[in-house]
Coordinates of C-alpha atoms in Angstrom, one line a residue:
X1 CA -15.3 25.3 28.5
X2 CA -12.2 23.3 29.9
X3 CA -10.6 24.7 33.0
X4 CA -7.5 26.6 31.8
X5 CA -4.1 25.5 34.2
X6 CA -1.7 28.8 33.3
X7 CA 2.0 28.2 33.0
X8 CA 5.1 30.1 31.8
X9 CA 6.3 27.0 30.7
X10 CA 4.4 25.6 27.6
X11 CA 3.8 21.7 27.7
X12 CA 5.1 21.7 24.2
X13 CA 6.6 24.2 22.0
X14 CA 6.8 23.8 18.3
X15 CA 9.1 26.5 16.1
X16 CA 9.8 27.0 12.9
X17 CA 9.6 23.0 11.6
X18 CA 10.4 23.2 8.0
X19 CA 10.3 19.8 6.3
X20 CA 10.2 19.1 2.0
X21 CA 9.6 16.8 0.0
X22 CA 11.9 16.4 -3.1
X23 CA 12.5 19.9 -2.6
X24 CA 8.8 21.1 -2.7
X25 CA 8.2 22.2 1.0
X26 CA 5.6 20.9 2.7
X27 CA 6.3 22.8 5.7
X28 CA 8.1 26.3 6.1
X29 CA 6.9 27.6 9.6
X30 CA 5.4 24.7 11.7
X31 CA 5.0 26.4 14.9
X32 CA 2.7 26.4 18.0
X33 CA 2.2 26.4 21.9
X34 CA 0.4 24.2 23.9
X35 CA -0.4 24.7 27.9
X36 CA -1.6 22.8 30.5
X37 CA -5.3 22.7 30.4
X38 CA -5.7 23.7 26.5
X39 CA -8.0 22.5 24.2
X40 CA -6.2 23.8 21.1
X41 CA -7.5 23.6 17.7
X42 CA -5.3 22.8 15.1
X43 CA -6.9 24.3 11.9
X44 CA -5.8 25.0 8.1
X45 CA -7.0 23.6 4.9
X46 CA -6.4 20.3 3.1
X47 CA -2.6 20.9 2.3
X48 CA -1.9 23.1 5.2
X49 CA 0.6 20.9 6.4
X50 CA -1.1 20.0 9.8
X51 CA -0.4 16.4 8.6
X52 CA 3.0 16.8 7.8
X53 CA 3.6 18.6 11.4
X54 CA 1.5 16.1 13.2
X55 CA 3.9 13.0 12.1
X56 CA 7.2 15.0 12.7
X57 CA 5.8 15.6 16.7
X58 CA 5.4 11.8 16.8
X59 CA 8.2 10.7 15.1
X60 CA 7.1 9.5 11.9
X61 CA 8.8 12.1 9.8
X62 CA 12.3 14.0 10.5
X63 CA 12.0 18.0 10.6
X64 CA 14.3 19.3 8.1
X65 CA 15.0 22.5 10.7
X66 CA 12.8 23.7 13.7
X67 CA 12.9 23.2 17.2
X68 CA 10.3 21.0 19.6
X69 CA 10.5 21.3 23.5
X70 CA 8.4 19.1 25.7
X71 CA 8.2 20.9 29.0
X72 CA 10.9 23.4 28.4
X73 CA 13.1 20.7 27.4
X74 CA 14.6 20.4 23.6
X75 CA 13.4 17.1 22.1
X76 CA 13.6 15.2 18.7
X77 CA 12.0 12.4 18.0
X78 CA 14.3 9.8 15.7
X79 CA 11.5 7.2 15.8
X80 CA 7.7 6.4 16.8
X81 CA 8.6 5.4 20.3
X82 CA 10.2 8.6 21.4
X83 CA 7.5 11.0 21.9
X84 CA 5.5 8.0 23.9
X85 CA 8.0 8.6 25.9
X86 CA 8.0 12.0 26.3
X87 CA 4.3 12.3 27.1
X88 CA 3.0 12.4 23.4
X89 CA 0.0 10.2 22.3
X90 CA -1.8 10.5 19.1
X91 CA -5.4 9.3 18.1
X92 CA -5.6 8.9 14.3
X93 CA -8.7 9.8 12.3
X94 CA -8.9 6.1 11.0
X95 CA -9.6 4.5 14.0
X96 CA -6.2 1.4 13.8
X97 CA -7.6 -0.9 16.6
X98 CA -7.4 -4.9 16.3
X99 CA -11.1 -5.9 15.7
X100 CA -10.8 -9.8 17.0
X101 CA -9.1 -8.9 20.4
X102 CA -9.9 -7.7 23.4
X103 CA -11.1 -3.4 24.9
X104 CA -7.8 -4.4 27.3
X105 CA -5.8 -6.0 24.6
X106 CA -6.0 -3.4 22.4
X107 CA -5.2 -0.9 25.3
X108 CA -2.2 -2.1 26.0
X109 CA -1.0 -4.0 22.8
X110 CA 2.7 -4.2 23.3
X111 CA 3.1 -3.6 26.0
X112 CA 0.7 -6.0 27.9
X113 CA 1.7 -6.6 31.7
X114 CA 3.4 -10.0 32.5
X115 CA 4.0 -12.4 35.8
X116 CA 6.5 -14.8 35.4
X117 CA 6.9 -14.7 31.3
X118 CA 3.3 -14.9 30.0
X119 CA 0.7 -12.4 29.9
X120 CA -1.1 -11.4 33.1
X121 CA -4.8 -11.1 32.1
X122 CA -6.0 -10.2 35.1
X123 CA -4.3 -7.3 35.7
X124 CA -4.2 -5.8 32.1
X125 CA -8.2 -6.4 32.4
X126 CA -7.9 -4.3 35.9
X127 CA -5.5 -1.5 34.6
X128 CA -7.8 -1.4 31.4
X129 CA -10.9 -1.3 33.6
X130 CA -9.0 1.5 35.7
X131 CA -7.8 3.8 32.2
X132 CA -11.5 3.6 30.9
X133 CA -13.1 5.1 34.3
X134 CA -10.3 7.9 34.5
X135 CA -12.4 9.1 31.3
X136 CA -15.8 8.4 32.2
X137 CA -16.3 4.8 30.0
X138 CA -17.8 1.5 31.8
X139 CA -16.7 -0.2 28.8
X140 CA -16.0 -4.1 29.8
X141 CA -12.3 -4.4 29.1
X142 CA -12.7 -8.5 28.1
X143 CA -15.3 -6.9 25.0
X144 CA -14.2 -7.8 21.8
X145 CA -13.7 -4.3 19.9
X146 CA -15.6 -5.8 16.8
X147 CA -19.1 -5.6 18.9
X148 CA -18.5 -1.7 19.8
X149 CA -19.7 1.0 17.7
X150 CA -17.0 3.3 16.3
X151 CA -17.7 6.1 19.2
X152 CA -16.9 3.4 21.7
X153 CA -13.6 2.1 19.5
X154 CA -12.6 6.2 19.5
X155 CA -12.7 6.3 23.3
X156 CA -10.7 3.1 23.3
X157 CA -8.2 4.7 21.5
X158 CA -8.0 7.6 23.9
X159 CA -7.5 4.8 26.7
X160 CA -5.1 3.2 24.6
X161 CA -3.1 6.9 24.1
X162 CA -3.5 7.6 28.1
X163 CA -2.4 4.0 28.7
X164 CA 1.2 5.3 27.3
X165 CA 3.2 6.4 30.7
X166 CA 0.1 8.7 31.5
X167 CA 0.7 10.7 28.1
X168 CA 0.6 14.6 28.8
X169 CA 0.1 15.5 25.7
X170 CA -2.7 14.0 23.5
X171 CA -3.2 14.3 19.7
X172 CA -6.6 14.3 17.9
X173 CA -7.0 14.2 14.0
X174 CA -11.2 14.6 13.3
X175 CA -12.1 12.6 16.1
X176 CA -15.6 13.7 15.0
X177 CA -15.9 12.6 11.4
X178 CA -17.0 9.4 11.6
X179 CA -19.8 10.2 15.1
X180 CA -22.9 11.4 15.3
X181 CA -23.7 14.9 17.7
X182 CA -24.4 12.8 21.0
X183 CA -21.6 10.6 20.8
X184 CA -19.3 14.0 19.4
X185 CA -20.7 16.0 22.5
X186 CA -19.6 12.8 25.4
X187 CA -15.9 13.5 23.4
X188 CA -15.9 17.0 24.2
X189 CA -16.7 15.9 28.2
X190 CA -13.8 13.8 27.8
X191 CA -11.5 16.8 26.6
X192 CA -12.9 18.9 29.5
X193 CA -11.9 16.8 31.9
X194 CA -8.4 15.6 30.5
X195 CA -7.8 19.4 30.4
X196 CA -9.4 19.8 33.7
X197 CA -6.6 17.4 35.1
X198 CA -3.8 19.0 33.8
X199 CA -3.4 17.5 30.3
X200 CA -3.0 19.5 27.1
X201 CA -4.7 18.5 24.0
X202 CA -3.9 19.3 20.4
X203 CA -7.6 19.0 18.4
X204 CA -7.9 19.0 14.4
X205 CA -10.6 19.4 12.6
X206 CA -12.8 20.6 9.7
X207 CA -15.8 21.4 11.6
X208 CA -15.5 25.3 12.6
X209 CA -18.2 25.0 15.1
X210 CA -16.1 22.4 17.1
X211 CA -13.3 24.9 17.2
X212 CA -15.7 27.6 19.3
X213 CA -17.4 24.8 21.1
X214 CA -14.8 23.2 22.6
X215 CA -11.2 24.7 22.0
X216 CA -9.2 27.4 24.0
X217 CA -6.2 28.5 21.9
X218 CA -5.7 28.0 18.3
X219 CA -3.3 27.9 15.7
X220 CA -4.2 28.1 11.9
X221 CA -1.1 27.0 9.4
X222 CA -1.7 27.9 5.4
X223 CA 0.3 26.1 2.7
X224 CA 2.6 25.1 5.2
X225 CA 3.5 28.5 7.6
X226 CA 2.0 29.5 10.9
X227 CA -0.7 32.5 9.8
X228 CA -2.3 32.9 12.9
X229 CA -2.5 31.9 16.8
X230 CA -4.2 32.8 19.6
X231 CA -7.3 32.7 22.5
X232 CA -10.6 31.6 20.7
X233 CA -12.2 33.8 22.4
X234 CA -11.1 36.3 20.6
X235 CA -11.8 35.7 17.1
X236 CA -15.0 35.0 15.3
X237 CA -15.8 32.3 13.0
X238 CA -16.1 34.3 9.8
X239 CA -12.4 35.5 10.9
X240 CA -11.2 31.9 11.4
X241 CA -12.0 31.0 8.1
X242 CA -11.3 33.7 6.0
X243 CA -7.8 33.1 7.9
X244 CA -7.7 29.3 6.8
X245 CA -8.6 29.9 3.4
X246 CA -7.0 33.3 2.7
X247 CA -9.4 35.3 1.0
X248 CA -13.3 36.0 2.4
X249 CA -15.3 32.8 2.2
X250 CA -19.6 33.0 2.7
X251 CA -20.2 31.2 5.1
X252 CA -23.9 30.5 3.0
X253 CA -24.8 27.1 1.1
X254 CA -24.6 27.6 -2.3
X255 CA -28.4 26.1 -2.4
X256 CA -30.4 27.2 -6.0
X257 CA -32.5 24.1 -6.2
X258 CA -35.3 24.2 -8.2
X259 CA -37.2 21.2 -8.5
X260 CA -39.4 20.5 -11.0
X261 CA -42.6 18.4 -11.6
X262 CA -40.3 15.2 -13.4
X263 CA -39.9 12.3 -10.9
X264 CA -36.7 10.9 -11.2
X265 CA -35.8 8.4 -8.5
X266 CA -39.1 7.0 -7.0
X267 CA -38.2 4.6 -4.0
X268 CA -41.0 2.6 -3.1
X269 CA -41.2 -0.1 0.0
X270 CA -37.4 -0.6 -0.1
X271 CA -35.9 -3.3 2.9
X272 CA -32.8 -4.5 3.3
X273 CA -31.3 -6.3 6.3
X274 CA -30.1 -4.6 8.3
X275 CA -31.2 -0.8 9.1
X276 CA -33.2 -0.3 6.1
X277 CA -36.9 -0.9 6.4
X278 CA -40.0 -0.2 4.2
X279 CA -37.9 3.2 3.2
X280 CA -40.1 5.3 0.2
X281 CA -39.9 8.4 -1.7
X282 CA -40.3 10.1 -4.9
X283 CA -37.4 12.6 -5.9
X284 CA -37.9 15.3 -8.7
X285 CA -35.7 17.3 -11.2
X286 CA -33.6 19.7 -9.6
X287 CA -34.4 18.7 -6.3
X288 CA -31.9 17.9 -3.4
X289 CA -33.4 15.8 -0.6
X290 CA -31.5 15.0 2.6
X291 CA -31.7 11.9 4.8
X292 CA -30.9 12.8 8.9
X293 CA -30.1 10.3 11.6
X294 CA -28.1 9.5 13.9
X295 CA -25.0 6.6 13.5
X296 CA -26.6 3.5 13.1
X297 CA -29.9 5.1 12.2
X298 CA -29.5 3.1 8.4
X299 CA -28.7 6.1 6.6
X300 CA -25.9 4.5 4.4
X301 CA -27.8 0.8 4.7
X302 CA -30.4 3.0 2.4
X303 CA -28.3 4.8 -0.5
X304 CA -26.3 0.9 -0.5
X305 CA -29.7 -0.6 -0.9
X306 CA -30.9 2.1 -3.5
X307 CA -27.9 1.5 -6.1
X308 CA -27.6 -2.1 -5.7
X309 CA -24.8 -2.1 -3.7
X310 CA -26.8 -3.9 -0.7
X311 CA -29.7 -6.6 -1.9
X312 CA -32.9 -5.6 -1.2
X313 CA -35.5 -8.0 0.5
X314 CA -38.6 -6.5 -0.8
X315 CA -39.7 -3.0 -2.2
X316 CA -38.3 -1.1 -5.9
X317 CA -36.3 1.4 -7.5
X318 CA -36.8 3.4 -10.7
X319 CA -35.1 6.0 -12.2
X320 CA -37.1 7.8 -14.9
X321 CA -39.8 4.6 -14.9
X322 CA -36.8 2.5 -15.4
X323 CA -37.7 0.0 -12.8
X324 CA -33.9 -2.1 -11.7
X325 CA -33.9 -5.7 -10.6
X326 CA -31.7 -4.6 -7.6
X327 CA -28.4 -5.8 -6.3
X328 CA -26.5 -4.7 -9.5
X329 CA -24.7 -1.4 -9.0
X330 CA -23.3 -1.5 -12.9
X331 CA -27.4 -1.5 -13.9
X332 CA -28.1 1.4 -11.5
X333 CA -25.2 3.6 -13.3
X334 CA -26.3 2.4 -16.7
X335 CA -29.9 3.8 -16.0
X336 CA -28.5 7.2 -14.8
X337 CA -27.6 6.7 -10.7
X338 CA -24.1 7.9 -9.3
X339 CA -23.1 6.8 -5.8
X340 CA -20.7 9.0 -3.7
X341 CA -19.6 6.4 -1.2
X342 CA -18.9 7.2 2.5
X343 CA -14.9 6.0 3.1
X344 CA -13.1 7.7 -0.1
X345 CA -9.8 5.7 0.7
X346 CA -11.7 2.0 1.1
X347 CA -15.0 2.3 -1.4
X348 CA -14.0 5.4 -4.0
X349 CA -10.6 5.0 -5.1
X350 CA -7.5 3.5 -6.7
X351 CA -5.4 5.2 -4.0
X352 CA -2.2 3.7 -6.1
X353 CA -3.3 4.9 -9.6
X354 CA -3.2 8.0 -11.6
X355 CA -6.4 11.0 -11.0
X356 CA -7.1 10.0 -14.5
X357 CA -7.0 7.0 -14.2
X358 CA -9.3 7.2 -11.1
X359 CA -11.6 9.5 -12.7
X360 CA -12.2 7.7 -16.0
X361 CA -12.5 3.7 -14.1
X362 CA -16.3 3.7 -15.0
X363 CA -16.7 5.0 -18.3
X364 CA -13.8 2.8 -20.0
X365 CA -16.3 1.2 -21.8
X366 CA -17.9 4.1 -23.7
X367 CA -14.4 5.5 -24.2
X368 CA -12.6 2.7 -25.8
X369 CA -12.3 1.5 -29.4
X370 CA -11.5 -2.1 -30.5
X371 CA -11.0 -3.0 -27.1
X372 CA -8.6 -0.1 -26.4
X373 CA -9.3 3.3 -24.7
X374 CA -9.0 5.9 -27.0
X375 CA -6.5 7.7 -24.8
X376 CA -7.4 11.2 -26.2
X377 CA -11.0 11.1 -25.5
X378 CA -9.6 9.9 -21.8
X379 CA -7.5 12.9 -21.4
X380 CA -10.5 15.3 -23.2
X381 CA -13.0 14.0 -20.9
X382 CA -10.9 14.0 -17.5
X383 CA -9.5 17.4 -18.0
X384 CA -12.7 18.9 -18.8
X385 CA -14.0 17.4 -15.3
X386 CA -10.8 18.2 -13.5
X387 CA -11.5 22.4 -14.4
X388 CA -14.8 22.0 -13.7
X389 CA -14.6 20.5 -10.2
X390 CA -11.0 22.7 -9.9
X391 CA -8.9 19.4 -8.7
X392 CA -5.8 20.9 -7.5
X393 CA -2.9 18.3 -8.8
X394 CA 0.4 18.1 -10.5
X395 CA -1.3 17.1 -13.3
X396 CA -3.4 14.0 -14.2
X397 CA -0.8 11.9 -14.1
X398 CA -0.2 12.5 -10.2
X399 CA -1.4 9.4 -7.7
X400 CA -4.1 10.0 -6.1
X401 CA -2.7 8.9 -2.5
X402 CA -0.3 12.2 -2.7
X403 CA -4.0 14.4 -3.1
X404 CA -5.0 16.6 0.1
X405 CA -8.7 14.8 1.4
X406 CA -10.5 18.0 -0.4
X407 CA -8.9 16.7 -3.6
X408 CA -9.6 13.2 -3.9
X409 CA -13.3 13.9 -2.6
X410 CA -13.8 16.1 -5.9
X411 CA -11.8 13.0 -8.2
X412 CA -14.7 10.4 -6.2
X413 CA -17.5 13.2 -7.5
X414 CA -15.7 13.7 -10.8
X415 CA -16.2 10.1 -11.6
X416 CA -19.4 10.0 -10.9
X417 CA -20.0 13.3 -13.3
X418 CA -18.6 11.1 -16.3
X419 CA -21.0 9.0 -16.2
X420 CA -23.8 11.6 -16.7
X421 CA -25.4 11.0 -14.2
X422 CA -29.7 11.7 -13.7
X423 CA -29.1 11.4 -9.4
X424 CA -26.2 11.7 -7.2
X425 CA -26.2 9.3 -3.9
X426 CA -24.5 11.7 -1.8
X427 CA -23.0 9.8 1.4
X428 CA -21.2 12.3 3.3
X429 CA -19.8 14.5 0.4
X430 CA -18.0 16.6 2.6
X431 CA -16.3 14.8 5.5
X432 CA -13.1 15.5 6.3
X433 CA -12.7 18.1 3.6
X434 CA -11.4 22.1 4.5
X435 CA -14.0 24.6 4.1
X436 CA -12.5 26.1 1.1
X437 CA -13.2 22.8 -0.7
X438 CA -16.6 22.5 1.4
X439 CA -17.8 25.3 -0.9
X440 CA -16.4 24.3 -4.1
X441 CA -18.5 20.9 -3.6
X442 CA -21.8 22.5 -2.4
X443 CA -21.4 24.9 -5.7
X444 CA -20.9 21.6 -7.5
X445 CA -24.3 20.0 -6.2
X446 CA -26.4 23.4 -6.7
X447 CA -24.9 23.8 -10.7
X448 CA -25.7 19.8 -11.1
X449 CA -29.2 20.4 -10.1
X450 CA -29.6 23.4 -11.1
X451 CA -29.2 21.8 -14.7
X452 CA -32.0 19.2 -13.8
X453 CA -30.2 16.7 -12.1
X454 CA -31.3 15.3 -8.6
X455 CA -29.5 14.4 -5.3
X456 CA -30.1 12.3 -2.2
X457 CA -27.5 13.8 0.4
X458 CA -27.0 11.7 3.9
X459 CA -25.0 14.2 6.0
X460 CA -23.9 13.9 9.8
X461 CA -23.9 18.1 10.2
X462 CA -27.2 19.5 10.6
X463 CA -25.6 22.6 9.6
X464 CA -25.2 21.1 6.0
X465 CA -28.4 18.9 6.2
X466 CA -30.7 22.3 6.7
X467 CA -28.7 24.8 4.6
X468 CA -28.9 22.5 1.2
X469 CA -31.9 20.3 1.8
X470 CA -35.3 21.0 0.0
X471 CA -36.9 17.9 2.0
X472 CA -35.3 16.0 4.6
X473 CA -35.7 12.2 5.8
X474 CA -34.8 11.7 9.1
X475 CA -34.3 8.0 9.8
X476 CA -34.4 6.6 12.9
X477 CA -33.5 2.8 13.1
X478 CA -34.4 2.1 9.7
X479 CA -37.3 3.5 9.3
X480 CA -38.3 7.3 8.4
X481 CA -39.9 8.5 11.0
X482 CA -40.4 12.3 9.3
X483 CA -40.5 13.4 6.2
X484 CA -39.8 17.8 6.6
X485 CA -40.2 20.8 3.8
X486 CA -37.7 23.4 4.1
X487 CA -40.1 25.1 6.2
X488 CA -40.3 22.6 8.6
X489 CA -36.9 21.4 9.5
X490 CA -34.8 22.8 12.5
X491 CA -32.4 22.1 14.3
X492 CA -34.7 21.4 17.5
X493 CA -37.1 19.2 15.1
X494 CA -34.3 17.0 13.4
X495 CA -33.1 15.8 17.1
X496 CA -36.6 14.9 18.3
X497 CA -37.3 12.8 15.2
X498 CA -34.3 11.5 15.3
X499 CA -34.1 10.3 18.8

């Protein structure tokens, strides 16, 4: 754990932020205390309002009431540049770095060091060289970020928050959802050792094992009030969540699988430039089979390359003996495949439009009548999905931008459940969704295949991999290298294949 600096005086305190939106409140009692030397972990549902309180501390929004302090000192932040100032730096979840320059360009973009009138190279390469040690990274500052992998873009954005007059105080929103566990685990060095040296660090995340792993102190906020706060130490996970939600949560996988003797999805010599190579497998009715690796291992190269989404250079699909021609994602849902994609906001929705419209985009054509939908089948159909999946919303009518992450996850799934589907491509199903919702969508998976459906889940927690898995594939640059029963997977054994 992080070496813990003690001090009377917090390094920021946060009381009773109340902020609305046309007058429904998003916050009521945004409140917490952060200390030299704290890894503190920010938790609450989708809808909490940690999102809401996160943006007011760095200016983006104006509390409506509430006090911040910054060292014992009163601040408010009337703009984005303020709490840089101050000692405030934040590291967003989606990672907001400019592919096509420079490590040391991106570090300090806007504020690039200059000798007489033009930018001094040299010495932003030198003070960029000089950030990236102070964290452990030999990262070559004259890289272009494009070439890095996103754990090396997420410790440029920690050099690029640091780089801000030697921020105090440094934000993280799921740092982790987008890394693997070696890359996650050199992250949490990084957080020792910024606490180690005095700096306090807010830490969100979904992931309750992160919060005992590498937090301190934590705070948990439900729909939009402080609930609970406190040493880690001192609570237990079951606790933490069962705070967060607000009634007692299992902390089981809703796993009921049965599969049958039916193959379903048969997967045979499948390659695809690049990551995806000779990849073969035959899944059953009602069975749930989960692909392991680490990032970069090919895990979503595979379920792209599987629904047509990425051409294949060799190797065939069928679903039910339908064998596809490949490279035609509207033939993969016509014969009864459903893809789930990774990035909800980029690949899975109309953030702009309506959840219906959202949820009914790929079954307009069964739905509509001389070339119009038939708008009361629409509604029918989207409803019905909506209870089932238990989409919280204003109503269907409500964008789908204004949903919490839990929310527009289950529209993504909901689409795919129009279509009546035979197999679900699973890619990440539950990143950066709350627990609560976490539950809702593993209950989902077991009822789908419980009712003879069949799913293909890639998942970067092993947690979630082992719990709902029948078989796992663990891939490892490409190519499976091991094929597990239930029996044989563990923790230990997914590692060692996958490495």
């Amino acid at each position: 754990m992080p070496l813990t600096v003690e001090s009377d005086v917090p390094l920021l305190s946060v009381r009773g932020i109340r902020k609305a939106f046309s007058g429904a409140p998003a916050l009521s009692d945004g409140s917490l205390e952060l200390h030299r030397g704290e890894v503190h972990a920010l938790c609450g549902g989708n809808g909490a309002g940690k999102s809401t309180l996160l943006n007011i501390l760095m200016g983006v929004l104006q509390p409506d009431a509430g006090e911040i302090r910054v060292k014992g000192a009163p601040a408010r932040f009337a703009n984005t540049r303020q709490p840089l100032d101050a000692g405030l730096a934040m590291v967003q979840q989606e990672i907001s770095l400019v592919p096509d320059l420079t490590v040391a360009e991106n570090i300090f973009l806007g504020a690039e060091p200059r000798r007489f009138g033009f930018v001094d190279y040299r010495r932003m390469n030198r003070n960029a060289a000089e950030v990236l040690r102070s964290i452990g990274c030999d990262l070559d500052p004259g890289e272009t970020v494009r070439r890095l992998s996103i754990a090396s873009r997420q410790l440029v954005e920690i050099a690029k928050a640091l780089s801000h007059r030697n921020a105090e105080i440094l934000i993280f929103d799921e740092p982790t959802s987008a890394i693997g566990e070696k890359d996650a685990a050199r992250l949490f060095q990084v957080f020792r050792d910024l606490a180690a040296a005095g700096k306090g660090i807010i830490f969100v995340t979904h992931r309750i094992a992160e919060v005992f792993e590498i937090a301190t102190s934590y705070t948990v906020l439900r729909d939009g009030a402080r609930v609970s706060s406190g040493a880690v130490a001192a609570i237990t996970p079951e606790t933490l969540i069962e705070t967060m939600v607000g009634t007692p949560v299992s902390r089981e996988f809703v796993a009921r699988n049965r599969p049958g003797p039916t193959p379903v999805l048969e997967v045979e010599d499948l390659s695809a430039n690049p990551r995806c190579a000779g990849i073969g497998f035959t899944l059953h009715e009602g069975e749930l089979l989960g692909i392991y690796g680490r990032v970069g291992s090919g895990r979503t190269e595979t379920l792209e390359a599987i629904y047509g989404l990425r051409h294949a250079d060799s190797g065939s699909v069928a679903v039910l003996g339908r064998r596809l021609r490949g490279g035609n994602p509207a033939e993969s849902l016509d014969a009864g495949l459903a893809y789930v994609p990774e990035d909800r906001k980029r690949n899975g929705l109309v953030l702009g439009a309506s959840v219906r419209d959202n949820l009914s985009l790929s079954v307009l054509g069964r739905i509509e009548r001389a070339g119009f939908v038939n708008a009361a089948e629409e509604t029918r159909r989207t409803q019905a999905v909506m209870g089932r999946l238990r989409i919280r919303s204003a109503g269907a009518a409500q964008e789908v931008r204004s949903l919490s992450g839990g929310n527009q996850q289950k529209v993504v799934l909901g689409r795919s459940i129009l279509c009546e589907p035979k197999v679900l491509l699973l890619d990440e199903p539950t990143r950066g969704v709350d627990v609560a919702a976490k539950h809702e969508i593993y209950r989902f998976v077991a009822e789908f295949t419980s009712a003879g459906g069949a799913a293909v889940i890639v998942s970067s927690e092993m947690e979630e991999i082992l719990g709902m898995s029948d078989r796992i594939l663990v891939l490892r640059n490409g190519r499976i290298s091991a094929c597990l029963s239930k029996e044989e997977a563990t923790q230990n054994r997914l590692v060692m294949e996958a490495d």
